[in-house]
């Protein structure tokens, strides 16, 4: 029955389509996103029950709560990362069923871990598979230390190699970003909000979560600064509030409805609450309207595009790191791979006919 639809059934359906060869890994991720939207809509209408939450009484609930507290209090892991751990461990505990308890966890073996990884990771990207394995190894180490496992089972989880700087970051050219922003119709309330959002994204290169969480208290009009809260273990960033961004935010706030939320960017339709999606559809709609034909136009390409634009204009890696909020400058090194003029200077002369 449709009322029994949940994330586990969606995962099983997509995995089955992948096994039949009708879905590639990339299309499977999009299919999960689309089906997730349908699931959220059905829940909002009461057709499908709310997502089951792991409580202390549910299988795996007590283990998950204990592991979350360990990550937070002893490892200092950020809340966002802990939530990602919890998503994959929740799937793992559902796979284990009644064995997902402290007293029965020792019954699992290497074959169980192998079957779970094959089933769960089939439609995931390489980076997502790597994160699942990292999550599982971290939990197994924790369980071994707590005495829930009689032997160390970390070796049963494969290590998926990931090499730093092994890929060129997807970049949306600065000109395409400006064309996209100009495509917004600011005569409507929604257009004013979208214009301000895209302008903030292009000007500061923040992650979309940082922009969604931007609050009225983060705007210091007297000092003309704006604060973006830390994300992914980075740092809070305080930057100058430029004149054009300030004007766009004022225009956006003038049409802001009277709601208790402190976030700057809100939904324009009921329920009037802070934005929650990754806003890919919003960005893509304006990019296509502007005639931008880049294959990827999401917020991450804007962040990379902003950093690349700064590098092309002669800004140092430290300046870019400080603006983007990277905790380590090593995270900023990846942008040197898209600085083609500098790379050409590092290239060696072709030896011609020399053997």
Coordinates of N, CA and C in Angstrom, one line a residue, residues 12 70 86 147 176 205 222 228 288:
X12 N 15.6 0.3 -2.1 CA 15.5 -1.0 -2.7 C 15.0 -0.9 -4.2
X70 N 29.5 10.1 21.7 CA 30.9 9.8 21.6 C 31.6 10.7 20.6
X86 N 24.8 9.4 11.1 CA 23.6 8.8 11.6 C 22.7 8.2 10.4
X147 N 33.4 -2.9 24.0 CA 33.2 -4.3 24.4 C 32.0 -5.0 23.7
X176 N 29.2 33.6 -16.7 CA 27.9 32.9 -16.6 C 27.2 33.2 -15.3
X205 N 30.8 33.4 -2.3 CA 31.2 32.0 -2.6 C 30.9 31.1 -1.4
X222 N 25.6 48.8 10.8 CA 26.4 49.9 11.2 C 27.9 49.7 10.8
X228 N 28.9 34.8 8.2 CA 28.5 33.5 7.7 C 28.9 32.4 8.7
X288 N 19.4 28.4 -17.1 CA 18.9 28.1 -18.4 C 18.2 29.2 -19.0

